[in-house]
Coordinates of C-alpha atoms in Angstrom, one line a residue:
Chain A
M27 CA -77.7 -66.0 74.3
P28 CA -77.4 -64.9 77.9
H29 CA -75.1 -67.1 80.0
D30 CA -75.5 -68.3 83.5
S31 CA -79.2 -67.5 84.0
H32 CA -80.1 -69.1 87.3
D33 CA -83.5 -70.4 86.1
H34 CA -82.4 -72.9 83.5
P35 CA -85.5 -73.8 81.5
H36 CA -84.6 -77.5 81.2
H37 CA -85.6 -78.0 84.8
L38 CA -89.2 -77.5 83.8
L39 CA -89.2 -80.9 82.0
P40 CA -89.9 -84.2 83.8
S41 CA -87.0 -85.6 85.9
D42 CA -86.9 -89.0 84.3
P43 CA -84.6 -88.7 81.2
A44 CA -86.7 -91.0 79.0
L45 CA -89.8 -89.0 79.8
R46 CA -87.9 -85.7 79.4
V47 CA -87.0 -86.6 75.8
K48 CA -90.5 -87.8 75.1
A49 CA -92.0 -84.5 76.5
L50 CA -89.7 -82.4 74.4
E51 CA -90.2 -84.4 71.2
T52 CA -93.9 -84.3 71.7
L53 CA -94.0 -80.5 72.2
L54 CA -91.6 -79.9 69.2
T55 CA -93.7 -82.1 67.0
Q56 CA -96.9 -80.2 68.0
K57 CA -95.2 -77.0 67.1
G58 CA -94.3 -78.4 63.7
L59 CA -90.5 -78.1 64.3
I60 CA -89.8 -81.9 64.3
D61 CA -90.8 -84.8 62.2
P62 CA -90.6 -87.9 64.4
A63 CA -90.0 -90.0 61.3
A64 CA -86.9 -88.0 60.6
L65 CA -85.7 -88.9 64.1
D66 CA -86.2 -92.6 63.4
E67 CA -84.2 -92.1 60.1
I68 CA -81.3 -90.4 62.0
I69 CA -81.2 -93.2 64.6
D70 CA -81.3 -95.9 61.9
T71 CA -78.5 -94.1 59.9
Y72 CA -76.1 -94.2 62.9
E73 CA -77.2 -97.7 64.0
T74 CA -76.9 -99.4 60.7
K75 CA -75.3 -97.3 57.9
I76 CA -72.6 -95.1 59.3
G77 CA -70.1 -96.7 61.8
P78 CA -66.6 -98.0 62.2
Q79 CA -67.1 -100.3 59.3
N80 CA -66.5 -97.2 57.1
G81 CA -63.2 -96.3 58.7
A82 CA -62.1 -100.0 58.5
L83 CA -62.6 -99.9 54.7
V84 CA -60.4 -96.9 54.5
V85 CA -57.7 -98.5 56.6
A86 CA -57.8 -101.8 54.6
K87 CA -57.6 -99.9 51.4
A88 CA -54.6 -97.9 52.6
W89 CA -52.8 -101.1 53.6
S90 CA -53.4 -102.7 50.3
D91 CA -53.1 -99.9 47.8
P92 CA -50.0 -97.6 48.0
E93 CA -51.4 -95.1 45.5
F94 CA -54.6 -94.8 47.5
K95 CA -52.6 -94.4 50.7
A96 CA -50.5 -91.6 49.2
Q97 CA -53.7 -89.8 48.1
L98 CA -55.3 -90.4 51.5
L99 CA -52.4 -88.8 53.3
E100 CA -52.2 -85.9 50.8
H101 CA -55.9 -85.1 50.4
P102 CA -57.7 -87.0 53.2
T103 CA -61.2 -85.4 53.0
E104 CA -61.5 -85.7 49.3
T105 CA -60.1 -89.2 49.3
V106 CA -62.5 -90.6 51.9
A107 CA -65.3 -88.7 50.2
G108 CA -64.5 -90.6 47.0
L109 CA -65.5 -93.8 48.9
G110 CA -68.8 -92.1 49.9
F111 CA -67.7 -91.0 53.4
Y112 CA -68.4 -87.4 54.0
G113 CA -70.8 -85.3 55.9
R114 CA -71.7 -84.0 59.4
Q115 CA -68.7 -84.1 61.8
G116 CA -66.4 -85.2 59.0
E117 CA -66.0 -82.1 56.9
H118 CA -62.2 -81.8 57.5
I119 CA -60.6 -85.2 57.9
Q120 CA -56.9 -85.7 58.9
I121 CA -55.1 -89.0 58.9
L122 CA -52.6 -89.9 61.5
E123 CA -50.3 -92.8 60.5
N124 CA -48.9 -94.9 63.3
S125 CA -45.4 -96.4 63.0
D126 CA -42.8 -98.0 65.3
H127 CA -41.7 -94.5 66.2
H128 CA -45.0 -92.7 66.7
H129 CA -48.3 -93.8 68.3
N130 CA -51.2 -91.4 67.7
M131 CA -54.3 -91.2 70.0
V132 CA -57.3 -89.0 69.6
V133 CA -59.5 -87.3 72.3
C134 CA -61.8 -84.3 72.6
T135 CA -61.2 -82.8 76.1
L136 CA -63.8 -80.1 75.7
C137 CA -66.7 -82.1 74.4
S138 CA -66.9 -85.3 72.2
C139 CA -65.7 -84.4 68.7
Y140 CA -65.3 -87.5 66.6
P141 CA -65.2 -88.4 62.9
W142 CA -68.8 -89.4 62.4
P143 CA -68.8 -90.4 58.7
L144 CA -65.8 -92.8 59.4
L145 CA -66.5 -94.1 62.9
G146 CA -70.2 -93.2 63.7
I147 CA -71.3 -92.1 67.1
P148 CA -68.5 -92.2 69.8
P149 CA -68.6 -94.9 72.4
T150 CA -69.5 -94.1 76.0
W151 CA -65.8 -94.3 77.2
Y152 CA -64.7 -91.7 74.6
K153 CA -67.3 -89.3 76.0
S154 CA -66.5 -90.1 79.6
D155 CA -64.9 -87.6 82.0
A156 CA -62.1 -90.1 82.8
Y157 CA -61.0 -90.4 79.2
R158 CA -61.4 -86.7 78.4
A159 CA -59.5 -85.7 81.6
R160 CA -56.7 -88.2 81.5
A161 CA -55.9 -88.9 77.8
V162 CA -53.8 -85.7 77.5
R163 CA -52.0 -86.0 80.8
E164 CA -51.3 -89.7 81.1
P165 CA -51.9 -91.4 77.8
R166 CA -49.7 -94.4 78.5
Q167 CA -51.7 -95.2 81.6
V168 CA -54.9 -94.8 79.7
L169 CA -53.6 -97.1 77.0
A170 CA -52.7 -99.7 79.6
E171 CA -56.3 -99.7 80.6
F172 CA -57.1 -100.8 77.0
G173 CA -54.4 -103.5 77.3
V174 CA -52.0 -101.5 75.1
K175 CA -48.4 -101.3 76.3
L176 CA -46.0 -99.3 74.1
P177 CA -42.2 -99.4 74.3
S178 CA -40.8 -96.2 75.9
E179 CA -39.0 -95.3 72.7
T180 CA -42.3 -95.1 70.8
K181 CA -43.4 -91.4 71.1
V182 CA -47.0 -90.9 71.9
K183 CA -48.9 -88.0 70.2
V184 CA -52.3 -87.2 71.7
W185 CA -54.5 -85.1 69.4
D186 CA -57.1 -83.0 71.2
S187 CA -59.9 -82.2 68.7
T188 CA -60.3 -78.6 69.6
A189 CA -61.4 -77.4 66.1
E190 CA -63.4 -78.9 63.2
L191 CA -60.6 -81.2 62.1
R192 CA -61.5 -84.8 62.6
Y193 CA -58.8 -87.4 63.1
L194 CA -58.6 -91.0 62.0
V195 CA -55.7 -93.1 63.1
L196 CA -54.1 -95.3 60.5
P197 CA -53.0 -98.3 62.5
Q198 CA -50.0 -100.5 61.6
R199 CA -50.8 -103.5 59.5
P200 CA -50.3 -106.6 61.6
S201 CA -47.8 -109.3 60.4
G202 CA -49.4 -112.5 59.2
T203 CA -51.8 -110.7 56.8
E204 CA -49.6 -110.8 53.7
G205 CA -51.7 -111.5 50.6
W206 CA -55.1 -110.8 52.4
S207 CA -57.8 -109.1 50.4
E208 CA -59.2 -105.7 51.4
S209 CA -62.4 -107.2 52.7
E210 CA -60.5 -109.7 54.8
L211 CA -58.3 -106.9 56.2
A212 CA -61.3 -104.7 56.9
K213 CA -62.7 -107.3 59.3
I214 CA -59.7 -107.2 61.6
V215 CA -59.5 -103.4 61.9
T216 CA -61.0 -102.4 65.3
R217 CA -62.7 -99.2 66.1
D218 CA -60.3 -98.6 68.9
S219 CA -57.3 -98.9 66.6
M220 CA -58.7 -96.0 64.6
I221 CA -59.0 -93.9 67.7
G222 CA -55.5 -94.9 68.8
T223 CA -56.6 -96.8 72.0
G224 CA -56.0 -100.2 70.4
I225 CA -53.4 -101.9 68.3
I226 CA -54.1 -104.8 66.0
G227 CA -52.0 -107.8 67.1
A228 CA -50.1 -110.1 64.8
V229 CA -52.3 -112.7 63.1
S230 CA -51.1 -116.3 63.4
Chain B
M15 CA -62.2 -68.6 84.9
S16 CA -63.1 -72.0 83.6
R17 CA -66.1 -74.2 83.2
L18 CA -66.6 -77.8 84.0
H19 CA -66.5 -79.1 80.5
D20 CA -62.8 -77.9 80.2
M21 CA -61.5 -81.0 82.0
G22 CA -58.3 -81.9 80.2
G23 CA -55.6 -82.9 82.7
R24 CA -58.0 -83.0 85.7
F25 CA -57.3 -85.5 88.5
G26 CA -59.6 -87.9 90.3
D27 CA -61.8 -89.4 87.5
G28 CA -60.7 -93.0 88.0
P29 CA -60.1 -95.6 85.3
V30 CA -61.5 -95.5 81.8
A31 CA -64.0 -98.3 81.0
P32 CA -63.3 -99.6 77.5
D33 CA -66.1 -101.6 75.7
F34 CA -63.8 -103.0 73.0
G35 CA -66.6 -102.4 70.4
Q36 CA -69.2 -104.5 72.3
E37 CA -71.5 -101.7 73.4
P38 CA -74.6 -100.9 71.2
V39 CA -74.5 -97.5 69.4
F40 CA -77.3 -96.3 71.7
K41 CA -77.4 -98.1 75.1
E42 CA -80.9 -96.8 75.9
E43 CA -83.6 -96.0 73.4
W44 CA -83.9 -92.4 74.6
H45 CA -80.2 -91.9 73.9
G46 CA -80.8 -92.2 70.2
R47 CA -83.9 -89.9 70.5
A48 CA -82.0 -87.3 72.4
L49 CA -79.3 -87.3 69.7
A50 CA -81.7 -87.3 66.8
L51 CA -83.8 -84.5 68.4
T52 CA -80.7 -82.3 68.8
V53 CA -79.4 -83.0 65.3
A54 CA -82.9 -82.4 63.7
S55 CA -83.4 -79.2 65.7
G56 CA -80.0 -77.9 64.4
F57 CA -81.4 -78.0 60.9
L58 CA -84.0 -75.4 61.9
R59 CA -81.0 -73.0 61.4
Q60 CA -81.8 -70.9 64.4
W61 CA -78.3 -71.4 66.0
N62 CA -74.9 -72.5 64.8
L63 CA -72.6 -75.3 66.0
D64 CA -70.7 -73.0 68.4
E65 CA -73.9 -71.6 70.0
G66 CA -75.1 -75.2 70.4
R67 CA -71.9 -76.2 72.1
H68 CA -71.9 -73.2 74.4
A69 CA -75.5 -73.9 75.5
R70 CA -74.2 -77.3 76.9
E71 CA -71.2 -75.6 78.5
C72 CA -73.5 -73.1 80.2
L73 CA -75.2 -75.8 82.3
A74 CA -74.8 -75.2 86.0
P75 CA -71.8 -77.1 87.4
M76 CA -74.2 -79.2 89.5
D77 CA -76.2 -80.2 86.4
Y78 CA -73.1 -80.8 84.3
T79 CA -71.8 -83.2 87.0
A80 CA -75.1 -85.0 87.7
F81 CA -76.3 -85.4 84.1
S82 CA -75.3 -88.3 81.8
Y83 CA -74.0 -87.5 78.4
Y84 CA -77.3 -87.3 76.6
E85 CA -79.0 -85.5 79.4
K86 CA -76.5 -82.7 78.9
W87 CA -77.5 -82.6 75.2
L88 CA -81.1 -82.5 76.1
A89 CA -80.7 -79.8 78.6
G90 CA -78.5 -77.7 76.3
L91 CA -81.1 -78.1 73.5
T92 CA -84.0 -77.1 75.8
D93 CA -82.2 -74.1 77.1
I94 CA -81.3 -72.9 73.6
L95 CA -84.8 -73.4 72.2
V96 CA -86.1 -71.1 74.9
A97 CA -83.2 -68.6 74.5
K98 CA -84.0 -68.4 70.8
G99 CA -87.6 -67.8 71.4
L100 CA -88.9 -71.1 69.8
V101 CA -90.3 -72.5 72.9
T102 CA -91.6 -70.8 76.1
P103 CA -91.1 -71.9 79.7
E104 CA -94.9 -72.2 79.9
E105 CA -94.9 -74.7 77.1
L106 CA -92.3 -76.8 78.8
S107 CA -94.3 -76.7 82.0
T108 CA -97.7 -77.6 80.5
G109 CA -96.5 -79.7 77.5
Q110 CA -99.0 -77.7 75.4
A111 CA -97.9 -75.8 72.3
A112 CA -99.0 -72.1 72.5
L113 CA -96.4 -69.9 70.6
D114 CA -96.7 -69.9 66.8
V115 CA -93.4 -70.6 65.2
S116 CA -94.6 -71.5 61.7
D117 CA -92.0 -69.3 60.1
V118 CA -89.3 -71.5 61.5
A119 CA -91.2 -74.7 61.0
Q120 CA -90.7 -74.4 57.3
H121 CA -87.1 -75.5 57.8
K122 CA -88.3 -78.7 59.6
L123 CA -86.1 -81.7 58.6
T124 CA -88.2 -84.3 56.9
Q125 CA -87.5 -88.0 56.8
E126 CA -86.9 -87.9 53.1
S127 CA -84.2 -85.3 53.5
V128 CA -82.2 -86.9 56.4
A129 CA -79.7 -88.8 54.3
E130 CA -78.9 -85.8 52.0
S131 CA -78.8 -83.4 54.9
L132 CA -76.4 -85.4 57.0
A133 CA -74.2 -86.1 54.0
R134 CA -74.0 -82.4 53.1
G135 CA -72.2 -81.5 56.3
G136 CA -71.2 -78.0 57.2
P137 CA -67.6 -77.2 56.5
S138 CA -66.0 -74.5 58.7
E139 CA -63.2 -73.7 56.4
R140 CA -63.4 -70.2 54.8
Q141 CA -61.5 -68.2 52.2
T142 CA -60.2 -64.9 53.5
D143 CA -57.3 -62.7 52.3
E144 CA -55.6 -63.0 55.7
T145 CA -51.9 -63.9 55.7
P146 CA -50.9 -66.4 58.3
E147 CA -49.0 -64.7 61.1
F148 CA -47.0 -67.8 62.1
A149 CA -45.0 -70.2 60.0
L150 CA -44.4 -73.9 60.1
G151 CA -41.9 -74.8 62.8
E152 CA -42.3 -71.5 64.6
Q153 CA -42.4 -71.4 68.4
V154 CA -45.5 -69.8 69.8
K155 CA -47.1 -69.1 73.2
T156 CA -50.8 -69.5 73.9
I157 CA -52.8 -66.7 75.6
P158 CA -54.3 -67.0 79.0
A159 CA -57.5 -69.1 79.2
G160 CA -60.9 -67.6 78.4
N161 CA -62.9 -65.8 75.7
R162 CA -61.3 -62.4 75.2
S163 CA -64.5 -60.5 74.4
V164 CA -67.2 -62.2 76.4
A165 CA -66.7 -63.1 80.1
G166 CA -67.4 -66.8 80.6
G167 CA -67.9 -67.0 76.8
H168 CA -67.1 -69.9 74.5
T169 CA -63.6 -70.8 73.6
R170 CA -61.7 -73.7 72.2
L171 CA -58.4 -73.1 73.9
P172 CA -58.5 -75.6 76.8
S173 CA -57.2 -74.3 80.1
Y174 CA -54.5 -76.9 80.4
A175 CA -52.8 -75.5 77.3
A176 CA -53.3 -71.8 78.1
S177 CA -50.1 -69.7 78.6
C178 CA -48.0 -72.5 77.3
S179 CA -45.2 -72.8 74.8
G180 CA -45.6 -74.9 71.7
R181 CA -44.5 -75.3 68.1
I182 CA -46.5 -74.9 64.9
V183 CA -46.7 -78.2 63.0
T184 CA -49.4 -77.4 60.4
V185 CA -50.7 -74.2 59.0
H186 CA -54.3 -74.7 57.9
P187 CA -56.6 -72.5 55.9
P188 CA -58.9 -70.1 57.9
H189 CA -61.8 -71.6 59.9
V190 CA -64.8 -70.0 61.5
F191 CA -63.7 -68.6 64.9
P192 CA -65.8 -70.1 67.6
D193 CA -65.1 -67.4 70.2
A194 CA -66.9 -65.0 67.9
N195 CA -69.4 -67.3 66.2
A196 CA -70.9 -68.5 69.5
H197 CA -71.9 -65.0 70.5
G198 CA -73.4 -63.4 67.5
Y199 CA -70.2 -61.7 66.3
G200 CA -70.2 -63.4 63.0
E201 CA -67.9 -66.1 61.7
A202 CA -64.7 -64.0 61.9
A203 CA -62.7 -66.8 60.2
E204 CA -59.0 -66.8 61.0
T205 CA -56.0 -69.1 60.2
L206 CA -56.0 -72.3 62.2
Y207 CA -52.8 -74.0 63.3
T208 CA -52.0 -77.4 64.7
V209 CA -49.6 -76.7 67.6
A210 CA -47.5 -79.4 69.3
F211 CA -46.9 -79.1 73.0
K212 CA -44.3 -81.3 74.8
A213 CA -45.8 -83.1 77.8
G214 CA -43.0 -81.6 79.9
D215 CA -44.2 -78.1 79.0
L216 CA -47.8 -78.8 79.9
W217 CA -47.7 -80.9 83.1
Q218 CA -45.8 -80.7 86.5
H219 CA -45.4 -84.4 86.5
P220 CA -45.4 -85.6 82.9
E221 CA -45.7 -89.3 82.3
N222 CA -43.0 -89.1 79.5
P223 CA -41.7 -85.5 79.0
T224 CA -41.1 -85.9 75.3
D225 CA -44.5 -87.3 74.4
E226 CA -46.6 -84.6 72.8
V227 CA -50.2 -83.2 72.9
M228 CA -51.3 -81.6 69.6
L229 CA -54.1 -79.0 69.5
D230 CA -55.8 -77.1 66.7
L231 CA -55.7 -73.5 67.7
W232 CA -56.8 -70.3 66.0
Q233 CA -54.4 -67.4 65.4
S234 CA -56.0 -65.2 68.1
Y235 CA -55.0 -67.9 70.7
L236 CA -51.3 -67.5 69.8
E237 CA -48.6 -65.0 70.5
T238 CA -44.9 -64.7 69.7
P239 CA -43.1 -65.9 72.8

């Protein structure tokens, strides 16, 4: 397609964003290109079926089952697909394991790439200019804004999702959870801990 | 050289506003519609992922700055629908369908096929007989910023990591090359690498010089230092 044409067609739509969406949806439906019921179905999928609860199950299982964890680190895409988590924006999964020595944190500076089948649709802050601009340059300051303070000897690795590899952080299991079941563990795994902007504190 | 979306390392954006998991998936109803409209239109198979991204990147800087996230999606979608000849500017102005696109409409995503279509995904890994030029642990240098074939074209080498030294930490199989695929030059798959850059090699004033930024970069972005 040509770039930088000076008469961008999107200006022909109404200025109010909600009306703009409606106008385009109506036109595409008239033209037979869109089924509005399919749009409802996509929205419902990401509101109720695909979200961070999926990633939390993967993390809880990795904490509980050493054999699963070894497979997950060796063959991440196939292993999470085995739990039913595969698809759009999750075709090539990579797992980043946090430790006392390394803290991993994920960003997409160029757009908003995110592991949809495991975490759903990214939150507003992940897509914000502030996070995209700053996570690579001052990750520790950004982490502080999430209430996370790391010791200086813990090395920070920021992963900029520039290709189609999609990253899930495997957070450290908090102390005080010995003997917990997978479903109990899954409940304490936060979305931010799987992006690397949160850590899961000790359970007392 | 650059476009506004290429914002890694930029100053002046202020603090991040965490939601700690409290925000709804779609804050406004139209956000969900804009996302769904974009996803569903993609299944018409008239453009690929890289062309879709490039359409958003081609928004005028004034629009890119003024638009909220889903407004950018919507504008990118509108522009590519026109560029691909599926919708005319007159139709956008009048809201009345005029141009017949029934040949494309046969690919319309139906409600029944949503779950299966989303689950199928679209892998970008390809098999080629290319041998990787660089090995694990090798030092490399990135090329200057910008698409090499198309002025102002799509690229996934961010400006902040252009002309920088790094180290190969993973050699991946070949993946579709966005710089070609976004511009009708085919998939041109090449070896993908994860490259580690020390903060001290990227920034004038690194927060902690030994922290690292890892990027997934295609072979064409890399040179022997």
